Structures are given as C-alpha cells and as structure tokens.
CSV table of C-alpha atoms in Angstrom, one decimal:
chain,number,residue,atom,x,y,z
A,344,MET,CA,-79.6,37.2,113.5
A,345,ASN,CA,-77.8,38.3,116.3
A,346,THR,CA,-79.1,37.1,119.7
A,347,LEU,CA,-81.8,39.3,121.4
A,348,LYS,CA,-81.1,40.3,124.8
A,349,ILE,CA,-84.4,40.6,126.7
A,350,GLY,CA,-84.6,41.6,130.3
A,351,VAL,CA,-87.7,40.9,132.8
A,352,VAL,CA,-88.3,43.0,135.5
A,353,GLY,CA,-90.8,42.0,138.5
A,354,LEU,CA,-90.4,37.9,138.7
A,355,THR,CA,-94.0,37.6,140.4
A,356,VAL,CA,-95.7,38.4,137.0
A,357,GLY,CA,-92.6,38.1,135.1
A,358,ASN,CA,-92.3,34.4,135.4
A,359,GLU,CA,-94.8,33.9,132.6
A,360,HIS,CA,-93.0,36.3,130.1
A,361,ILE,CA,-89.5,34.4,131.2
A,362,LYS,CA,-91.4,31.0,129.9
A,363,SER,CA,-92.5,32.5,126.5
A,364,TYR,CA,-89.0,33.7,126.0
A,365,MET,CA,-87.4,30.4,126.7
A,366,ASN,CA,-89.8,28.5,124.5
A,367,ALA,CA,-89.5,31.2,121.7
A,368,SER,CA,-87.9,29.9,118.2
A,369,TYR,CA,-85.5,32.8,118.3
A,370,ASP,CA,-82.0,33.1,119.8
A,371,ILE,CA,-82.9,35.0,123.2
A,372,GLU,CA,-80.7,35.8,126.2
A,373,ILE,CA,-82.7,36.4,129.3
A,374,PHE,CA,-81.5,38.8,131.8
A,375,ILE,CA,-83.7,39.0,135.1
A,376,CYS,CA,-84.4,41.4,138.0
A,377,ASP,CA,-86.1,41.5,140.9
A,378,ILE,CA,-85.9,43.4,144.6
A,379,ASP,CA,-86.5,39.9,146.5
A,380,LYS,CA,-83.0,38.1,146.1
A,381,ASP,CA,-84.8,34.6,147.2
A,382,ARG,CA,-87.3,34.8,144.4
A,383,LEU,CA,-84.7,36.2,142.0
A,384,ASN,CA,-82.4,33.3,142.5
A,385,THR,CA,-85.3,30.5,142.8
A,386,ILE,CA,-86.7,31.8,139.5
A,387,GLY,CA,-83.2,31.8,138.2
A,388,THR,CA,-82.3,28.7,138.9
A,389,GLN,CA,-85.4,27.1,137.8
A,390,HIS,CA,-85.0,28.6,134.1
A,391,GLN,CA,-81.2,27.9,134.4
A,392,ILE,CA,-80.2,31.8,133.7
A,393,PRO,CA,-76.6,32.4,134.7
A,394,VAL,CA,-75.7,34.1,138.1
A,395,GLU,CA,-74.5,36.8,136.1
A,396,ASN,CA,-77.8,37.4,134.3
A,397,ARG,CA,-79.5,38.2,137.6
A,398,PHE,CA,-79.8,41.8,139.2
A,399,CYS,CA,-81.6,43.1,142.1
A,400,ASP,CA,-81.3,46.8,140.9
A,401,PHE,CA,-83.1,47.7,137.7
A,402,ASP,CA,-80.8,50.6,137.1
A,403,GLU,CA,-77.6,48.2,137.4
A,404,MET,CA,-79.3,45.8,135.0
A,405,LEU,CA,-79.6,48.7,132.3
A,406,SER,CA,-76.1,50.1,132.8
A,407,SER,CA,-74.6,46.7,132.6
A,408,VAL,CA,-76.0,45.1,129.7
A,409,LYS,CA,-77.3,46.9,126.4
A,410,LEU,CA,-80.5,45.2,126.3
A,411,ASP,CA,-83.1,44.8,123.2
A,412,ALA,CA,-86.1,44.8,125.0
A,413,VAL,CA,-87.4,44.7,128.5
A,414,SER,CA,-90.6,43.2,129.8
A,415,ILE,CA,-92.1,45.7,132.5
A,416,CYS,CA,-93.8,43.3,135.1
A,417,VAL,CA,-93.5,45.6,138.4
A,418,PRO,CA,-96.3,46.8,140.3
A,419,ASN,CA,-98.6,49.4,138.5
A,420,PHE,CA,-97.0,52.8,140.1
A,421,LEU,CA,-93.8,51.8,138.8
A,422,HIS,CA,-94.8,51.2,135.2
A,423,LYS,CA,-93.9,55.0,134.0
A,424,PRO,CA,-90.3,55.2,135.3
A,425,PHE,CA,-89.3,51.6,134.7
A,426,THR,CA,-90.7,52.2,131.0
A,427,ILE,CA,-89.4,55.3,130.6
A,428,LYS,CA,-86.0,54.2,132.0
A,429,ALA,CA,-85.9,51.2,129.9
A,430,LEU,CA,-86.7,53.3,126.5
A,431,GLU,CA,-84.2,55.7,127.2
A,432,ALA,CA,-81.2,53.1,127.9
A,433,GLY,CA,-82.3,52.0,124.0
A,434,ALA,CA,-84.9,49.1,124.9
A,435,HIS,CA,-88.1,48.2,123.2
A,436,VAL,CA,-90.7,47.8,126.0
A,437,LEU,CA,-93.3,45.3,126.7
A,438,CYS,CA,-95.3,46.8,129.4
A,439,GLU,CA,-97.7,44.6,131.6
A,440,LYS,CA,-101.3,45.9,131.9
A,441,PRO,CA,-102.6,48.7,132.9
A,442,MET,CA,-100.3,50.9,131.3
A,443,SER,CA,-99.9,53.1,134.2
A,444,VAL,CA,-102.1,53.8,137.4
A,445,ASN,CA,-103.3,57.2,135.3
A,446,ALA,CA,-103.4,58.6,132.0
A,447,THR,CA,-101.2,61.5,132.8
A,448,ASP,CA,-98.5,58.9,133.4
A,449,ALA,CA,-99.3,56.8,130.3
A,450,LEU,CA,-99.0,60.0,128.0
A,451,LEU,CA,-95.4,60.4,129.6
A,452,MET,CA,-94.7,57.0,128.6
A,453,LYS,CA,-96.0,57.3,125.0
A,454,GLU,CA,-94.0,60.4,124.7
A,455,ALA,CA,-91.0,58.9,125.7
A,456,ALA,CA,-91.6,55.9,123.2
A,457,ASP,CA,-92.1,58.5,120.5
A,458,ARG,CA,-88.9,60.6,121.5
A,459,THR,CA,-86.5,57.5,121.7
A,460,GLY,CA,-88.0,55.9,118.6
A,461,LYS,CA,-88.5,52.7,120.5
A,462,LYS,CA,-91.7,50.3,120.5
A,463,LEU,CA,-93.9,50.4,123.2
A,464,MET,CA,-96.2,47.5,123.5
A,465,ILE,CA,-98.9,46.7,126.5
A,466,ASN,CA,-99.8,43.4,127.5
A,467,TYR,CA,-103.4,43.1,126.6
A,468,ASN,CA,-103.1,39.7,126.1
A,469,GLN,CA,-106.8,38.7,125.7
A,470,ARG,CA,-106.5,39.9,122.0
A,471,PHE,CA,-104.3,36.4,121.5
A,472,THR,CA,-107.2,34.3,122.6
A,473,LYS,CA,-108.7,32.4,119.6
A,474,ASN,CA,-112.3,33.5,120.4
A,475,CYS,CA,-111.4,37.4,120.5
A,476,ARG,CA,-109.4,36.7,117.2
A,477,ILE,CA,-112.2,35.1,115.6
A,478,ALA,CA,-114.5,37.9,116.8
A,479,GLN,CA,-112.3,40.6,116.0
A,480,LYS,CA,-112.1,39.2,112.0
A,481,LEU,CA,-115.6,38.9,111.6
A,482,ILE,CA,-116.4,42.3,112.6
A,483,SER,CA,-113.5,43.9,110.7
A,484,GLU,CA,-115.0,41.8,107.6
A,485,GLY,CA,-118.4,43.4,108.2
A,486,ALA,CA,-119.9,40.0,109.1
A,487,LEU,CA,-122.1,41.9,112.1
A,488,GLY,CA,-122.7,45.2,109.9
A,489,ASP,CA,-122.6,48.4,111.8
A,490,ILE,CA,-122.0,47.7,115.8
A,491,TYR,CA,-124.4,49.4,117.9
A,492,PHE,CA,-124.2,48.0,121.4
A,493,VAL,CA,-121.3,46.1,123.5
A,494,ARG,CA,-121.7,44.9,126.7
A,495,THR,CA,-118.3,43.7,128.4
A,496,VAL,CA,-118.0,42.4,131.8
A,497,TRP,CA,-115.8,40.6,134.4
A,498,HIS,CA,-117.3,39.7,137.6
A,499,ARG,CA,-115.8,37.5,140.1
A,500,ARG,CA,-118.0,36.0,142.9
A,501,ARG,CA,-115.3,36.1,145.7
A,502,GLY,CA,-112.0,37.0,144.3
A,503,VAL,CA,-110.5,40.0,146.1
A,504,PRO,CA,-106.6,40.2,145.7
A,505,TRP,CA,-106.0,40.3,149.2
A,506,TRP,CA,-102.3,40.5,148.8
A,507,TYR,CA,-102.5,43.8,147.1
A,508,PRO,CA,-101.8,46.7,149.6
A,509,LEU,CA,-105.6,47.5,149.4
A,510,SER,CA,-105.4,50.4,151.8
A,511,GLU,CA,-103.3,52.4,149.4
A,512,ALA,CA,-104.3,50.7,146.2
A,513,ASP,CA,-105.9,53.6,144.9
A,514,LYS,CA,-102.2,55.3,144.8
A,515,THR,CA,-100.2,52.0,144.0
A,516,CYS,CA,-102.4,50.1,141.5
A,517,GLY,CA,-104.7,53.0,140.4
A,518,GLY,CA,-108.1,51.9,141.3
A,519,GLY,CA,-109.7,48.5,142.0
A,520,PRO,CA,-111.3,46.0,139.6
A,521,LEU,CA,-112.1,48.4,137.0
A,522,ILE,CA,-108.6,49.2,136.3
A,523,ASP,CA,-107.4,45.5,137.2
A,524,LEU,CA,-110.1,43.6,135.3
A,525,GLY,CA,-111.9,46.0,133.6
A,526,CYS,CA,-109.0,47.0,131.4
A,527,HIS,CA,-108.5,43.8,129.9
A,528,VAL,CA,-112.3,43.5,128.9
A,529,LEU,CA,-112.5,47.1,127.9
A,530,ASP,CA,-109.4,47.0,125.6
A,531,ARG,CA,-110.8,43.6,124.1
A,532,ALA,CA,-114.3,45.2,123.4
A,533,LEU,CA,-112.5,48.2,121.9
A,534,TRP,CA,-110.0,46.6,119.7
A,535,MET,CA,-112.7,44.1,118.1
A,536,CYS,CA,-114.7,47.3,117.4
A,537,GLY,CA,-111.8,49.1,115.4
A,538,PHE,CA,-111.4,51.7,118.8
A,539,PRO,CA,-114.3,53.9,118.3
A,540,GLN,CA,-113.7,57.4,119.3
A,541,PRO,CA,-115.3,57.8,123.3
A,542,LYS,CA,-117.9,61.1,123.5
A,543,TRP,CA,-119.1,60.9,126.9
A,544,ILE,CA,-119.1,58.7,130.1
A,545,LEU,CA,-121.3,58.0,132.6
A,546,ALA,CA,-120.2,55.6,135.7
A,547,ASN,CA,-120.4,54.5,139.1
A,548,THR,CA,-118.3,52.6,142.1
A,549,PHE,CA,-119.5,50.9,144.8
A,550,CYS,CA,-117.6,49.4,148.0
A,551,ALA,CA,-120.8,47.2,148.7
A,552,VAL,CA,-119.7,43.6,149.9
A,553,VAL,CA,-116.1,43.7,151.1
A,554,GLY,CA,-116.1,45.9,154.0
A,555,ASP,CA,-116.6,43.5,156.6
A,556,GLU,CA,-114.1,41.0,155.6
A,557,ALA,CA,-111.6,44.1,155.2
A,558,LYS,CA,-112.0,44.9,158.4
A,559,GLN,CA,-111.4,41.4,159.6
A,560,ARG,CA,-108.1,41.1,157.9
A,561,GLY,CA,-107.1,44.7,159.4
A,562,ILE,CA,-107.7,46.9,156.6
A,563,ASP,CA,-109.6,49.4,158.0
A,564,ASN,CA,-109.3,51.9,154.9
A,565,PHE,CA,-110.3,49.8,152.3
A,566,SER,CA,-109.6,52.5,149.1
A,567,VAL,CA,-110.9,51.4,146.2
A,568,GLU,CA,-114.2,49.9,144.7
A,569,ASP,CA,-115.1,46.3,145.0
A,570,MET,CA,-117.3,46.7,141.6
A,571,GLY,CA,-117.8,49.7,139.2
A,572,VAL,CA,-119.9,50.2,136.2
A,573,ALA,CA,-119.9,52.4,133.2
A,574,MET,CA,-121.5,53.2,130.3
A,575,LEU,CA,-119.7,54.9,127.3
A,576,ALA,CA,-121.2,56.8,124.3
A,577,MET,CA,-119.3,56.8,121.3
A,578,GLU,CA,-118.7,59.6,118.5
A,579,ASN,CA,-120.0,56.7,115.7
A,580,GLY,CA,-123.3,56.3,117.9
A,581,MET,CA,-122.2,53.3,119.5
A,582,MET,CA,-122.8,52.4,123.0
A,583,LEU,CA,-120.5,50.5,125.3
A,584,GLU,CA,-121.3,48.9,128.9
A,585,LEU,CA,-118.7,48.0,131.2
A,586,GLU,CA,-118.8,46.2,134.4
A,587,ALA,CA,-115.8,44.9,136.6
A,588,SER,CA,-116.0,43.1,140.3
A,589,TRP,CA,-113.8,41.7,142.8
A,590,ALA,CA,-116.5,40.3,144.9
A,591,SER,CA,-120.3,40.1,143.6
A,592,ASN,CA,-123.1,38.0,144.8
A,593,ARG,CA,-123.5,36.0,141.7
A,594,GLU,CA,-123.7,32.4,140.9
A,595,SER,CA,-120.0,32.0,139.4
A,596,GLU,CA,-117.3,34.0,137.5
A,597,LEU,CA,-118.1,35.6,134.5
A,598,VAL,CA,-115.9,37.2,131.9
A,599,LYS,CA,-118.1,37.9,128.8
A,600,THR,CA,-118.3,40.3,125.9
A,601,ARG,CA,-121.5,40.6,123.9
A,602,ILE,CA,-121.7,42.7,120.7
A,603,TYR,CA,-124.7,43.8,118.9
A,604,GLY,CA,-124.9,44.7,115.1
A,605,THR,CA,-127.1,45.4,112.6
A,606,LYS,CA,-126.5,42.4,110.7
A,607,GLY,CA,-125.5,39.8,113.3
A,608,GLY,CA,-124.3,39.6,116.6
A,609,LEU,CA,-121.7,37.4,119.1
A,610,VAL,CA,-120.9,36.4,122.5
A,611,ILE,CA,-117.5,35.1,123.6
A,612,ALA,CA,-116.3,34.0,127.3
A,613,SER,CA,-112.9,34.1,127.8
A,614,ASP,CA,-111.1,30.5,127.8
A,615,PHE,CA,-110.2,31.0,131.6
A,616,ALA,CA,-113.8,31.8,132.7
A,617,SER,CA,-115.1,29.7,135.5
A,618,ASP,CA,-118.4,30.1,133.9
A,619,ASN,CA,-118.4,27.1,131.4
A,620,ARG,CA,-121.8,27.5,130.5
A,621,SER,CA,-120.8,30.3,128.6
A,622,ILE,CA,-120.9,30.0,125.0
A,623,ASN,CA,-118.9,31.5,121.8
A,624,SER,CA,-121.0,32.1,118.9
A,625,LEU,CA,-122.0,34.3,116.2
A,626,PHE,CA,-125.8,34.9,115.4
A,627,ILE,CA,-126.5,35.9,112.0
A,628,GLU,CA,-129.3,35.8,109.8
A,629,LYS,CA,-129.7,33.5,106.7
A,630,ASN,CA,-132.8,33.3,104.4
A,631,GLY,CA,-134.7,35.4,107.0
A,632,THR,CA,-133.9,33.1,109.8
A,633,LEU,CA,-131.6,34.0,112.6
A,634,GLU,CA,-129.0,31.1,113.1
A,635,ASP,CA,-126.4,30.1,115.5
A,636,VAL,CA,-123.0,29.7,114.4
A,637,PRO,CA,-120.7,28.3,117.2
A,638,PHE,CA,-117.0,29.8,117.1
A,639,SER,CA,-116.0,26.1,116.5
A,640,ASP,CA,-117.1,26.2,112.9
A,641,PHE,CA,-114.0,29.0,112.3
A,642,GLU,CA,-110.8,28.9,111.7
A,643,ASP,CA,-108.2,30.9,113.7
A,644,GLU,CA,-104.6,31.1,111.7
A,645,ASP,CA,-102.8,31.9,114.3
A,646,THR,CA,-103.6,32.2,118.1
A,647,GLY,CA,-100.1,33.1,119.2
A,648,ASP,CA,-98.3,34.6,122.1
A,649,ILE,CA,-98.3,38.2,122.9
A,650,ARG,CA,-94.5,37.9,123.8
A,651,ILE,CA,-93.8,36.4,120.7
A,652,SER,CA,-95.8,38.9,118.8
A,653,PHE,CA,-94.0,41.7,120.7
A,654,ILE,CA,-90.4,39.9,119.7
A,655,GLU,CA,-91.6,39.7,116.1
A,656,SER,CA,-92.5,43.3,116.1
A,657,ILE,CA,-89.0,44.2,117.0
A,658,LEU,CA,-87.5,41.7,114.6
A,659,ASN,CA,-89.8,42.8,111.5
A,660,ASP,CA,-89.7,46.5,112.5
A,661,THR,CA,-93.6,46.2,112.6
A,662,GLN,CA,-96.1,48.0,114.5
A,663,PRO,CA,-96.9,46.2,117.7
A,664,VAL,CA,-100.2,44.5,118.2
A,665,CYS,CA,-101.3,46.4,121.5
A,666,THR,CA,-99.9,49.8,120.6
A,667,ALA,CA,-99.1,52.6,123.2
A,668,GLU,CA,-101.7,54.5,121.7
A,669,GLN,CA,-104.4,52.4,122.3
A,670,GLY,CA,-103.1,51.7,125.6
A,671,LEU,CA,-103.1,55.5,126.4
A,672,THR,CA,-106.9,55.3,125.3
A,673,VAL,CA,-107.8,52.7,127.8
A,674,ALA,CA,-106.0,54.5,130.4
A,675,ARG,CA,-107.6,58.1,129.4
A,676,ILE,CA,-111.2,56.0,129.6
A,677,ILE,CA,-110.6,54.5,133.0
A,678,ASP,CA,-109.6,57.8,134.2
A,679,LYS,CA,-112.9,59.5,133.1
A,680,ILE,CA,-114.8,56.6,134.6
A,681,TYR,CA,-113.4,57.1,138.1
A,682,LEU,CA,-114.0,61.3,137.7
A,683,SER,CA,-117.4,60.2,136.5
A,684,ALA,CA,-118.0,58.1,139.4
A,685,LYS,CA,-116.8,60.7,142.0
A,686,GLN,CA,-118.7,63.8,140.4
A,687,LYS,CA,-121.8,61.3,140.2
A,688,THR,CA,-122.3,63.0,136.7
A,689,PRO,CA,-121.7,62.2,133.0
A,690,VAL,CA,-118.1,63.6,131.9
A,691,GLU,CA,-117.0,64.3,128.5
A,692,TYR,CA,-114.1,62.3,126.8
C-alpha cells in the first residue's frame, strides 16, 4: 500500500484527528495547517511533524502537496469553502460536525463531492460509541419492533462556550446549542432508527438563562439561543423529540437518548455524560414480563475510531459510515427547527 498523505486543517479541534492518524496501523504522512503559527509549530513539534509539512495557508498546502484526504476542523462557517477546495484538489474529506452553518451550504458541499467523485464523511463520532452501536444493531435486527417515539437530549447545567464569538454566532456557528450539541444527538437518534423521512417540525428556542452573564462578559448581543426544543413528525408515523441547551437549571449535564418500540425500548447515555446515574439498558418483554437487560450483556464487535473508519472507506472504496446525504438531512432538519422557532408555527420538511 502506498503512503496516504492526509492533511489536517484547524488544529484546535484537529489535534484529535492527528492523534488518530498517528495511531493508525496504516502508512500515513500527516500535513498540518493553522493560521496561528505558534499553535501550528507547538502541535507540529508535539507530534514530530516535519517543518516542511506545516502550513499557515490552506491554499498553499493544497497546491504544494497532492493530498489523499483532508480533515476539515476549522470553524463552522468555513466548512463549505474549505471542503469544496479540498474536494476539487482531489482529496477525500472528513468534515467536522455540523456539516455547515446551514443546509444551503451543506448541499453545495455534497454536490462538490458528487461532482468530483470523492468521499465526503461528516464527523458524527457518537455513532462509534459502544452503546450507540449496540442500540443501532438491536433496532436494525427488529428487537424493539416498530419504533414510534424517540426522545434525544443534550443538556448542560452551565456549559456556555464563552470562547465562541457569541455576538455573531448565528453567522459563524449557524446557531447555539441546537446546532452545536443537538446535531450530535439528533444524528445518532436518526441513525439508530434508520433515518426516517421527516414530515413536519414544530420548535421553539429560548435565551432564558445566560443574558446577565453575557452582559457581564461584555456581550451585549448574545445572538443565539441557550436552549432549543423541537418535535419532529416522520412520514412513517414516528415522533422524535429533540432538546439541547448550553445552560439550564438542572442537577447535572445529561446526554441521553430513549427509544420506544412496539416490542421493547432502550435508553443510552453517552460514555462522557457527567450524569453517571444514567443507565444503558434494553427493556423487552419475555414470557409476559418486561425485563431490564443491561447493555453489558451485549457484545460489540468493534467500537472503532471514526477517523480510522474514514481511512478504511478510502482504502476499501466503500461508503463512509456518516455520509454526506445523512449530514445534509441533519442540516435541513436544523434549518427547519430554527425556521419553526422563528415563525412560531409548525413547518413542513
């Protein structure tokens, strides 16, 4: 196998991508890019990446090296231009979540991947946690029967990313916790349930908690929500409730997805949730009695690493686990959520 040349742009988040590529059991040469020269050289030195493989300019990196793949880890509003440039330069792309700040940009990204024949994978890494993989397998095998209701949430007690440019986060990030946290738990719920087609969406957003603290921090225009909720009706009759908050008046952080089916139900909490009282269990009827079956009773063949999965989709010429089409679906739903919240009325998908 020839050496894979992989670029990573945006090293604040991209450092985790570098670690995955360096630990991979494949022959990989890494190239890195960041506009902050100090950060570029600090991380380059940390990982012993040669000076000639470090760039402050993304266009220069693309023109200097024939890259096989690129991890796009820049701020959300740059996902579209950087992804399209990388695809048109002949590289496959792993783009950080969310796919972009809106569905219009996400569609242009997907069209660029289709046009160039390159793979575009979105970094929805919660699909690679053990609990999510077990849940998806159980549902796909029919253990829960027909899924009729899902509740998927990510609430923080106090976890506002104050380092964001929050006075303009509607433009640079695409929104608040709905697009930041909600996209993760929405994606994993849709994936576990086979990506049912949305029919209509009713939503609302709130900026209810952080106003005073924002002003104390010199942010007069906190431009996004601190909490958002949505109800999605699917074409197959399933209902999905989504909740996300950066700051809410609750006992602890909670990251949880609960799924109800005609034969059984399940609940999962992300491995990194601070609410350790959460459980990961299947609830299924046996001999007329509803039993609790902990996920520890199930084997998961390969939890894996999303970045390694991306590499293997290139080497094996297979479809990425998190496809551009699925990323676009999530982006379209979030756009409709914000539209419903703005109009204070249900909207069609």
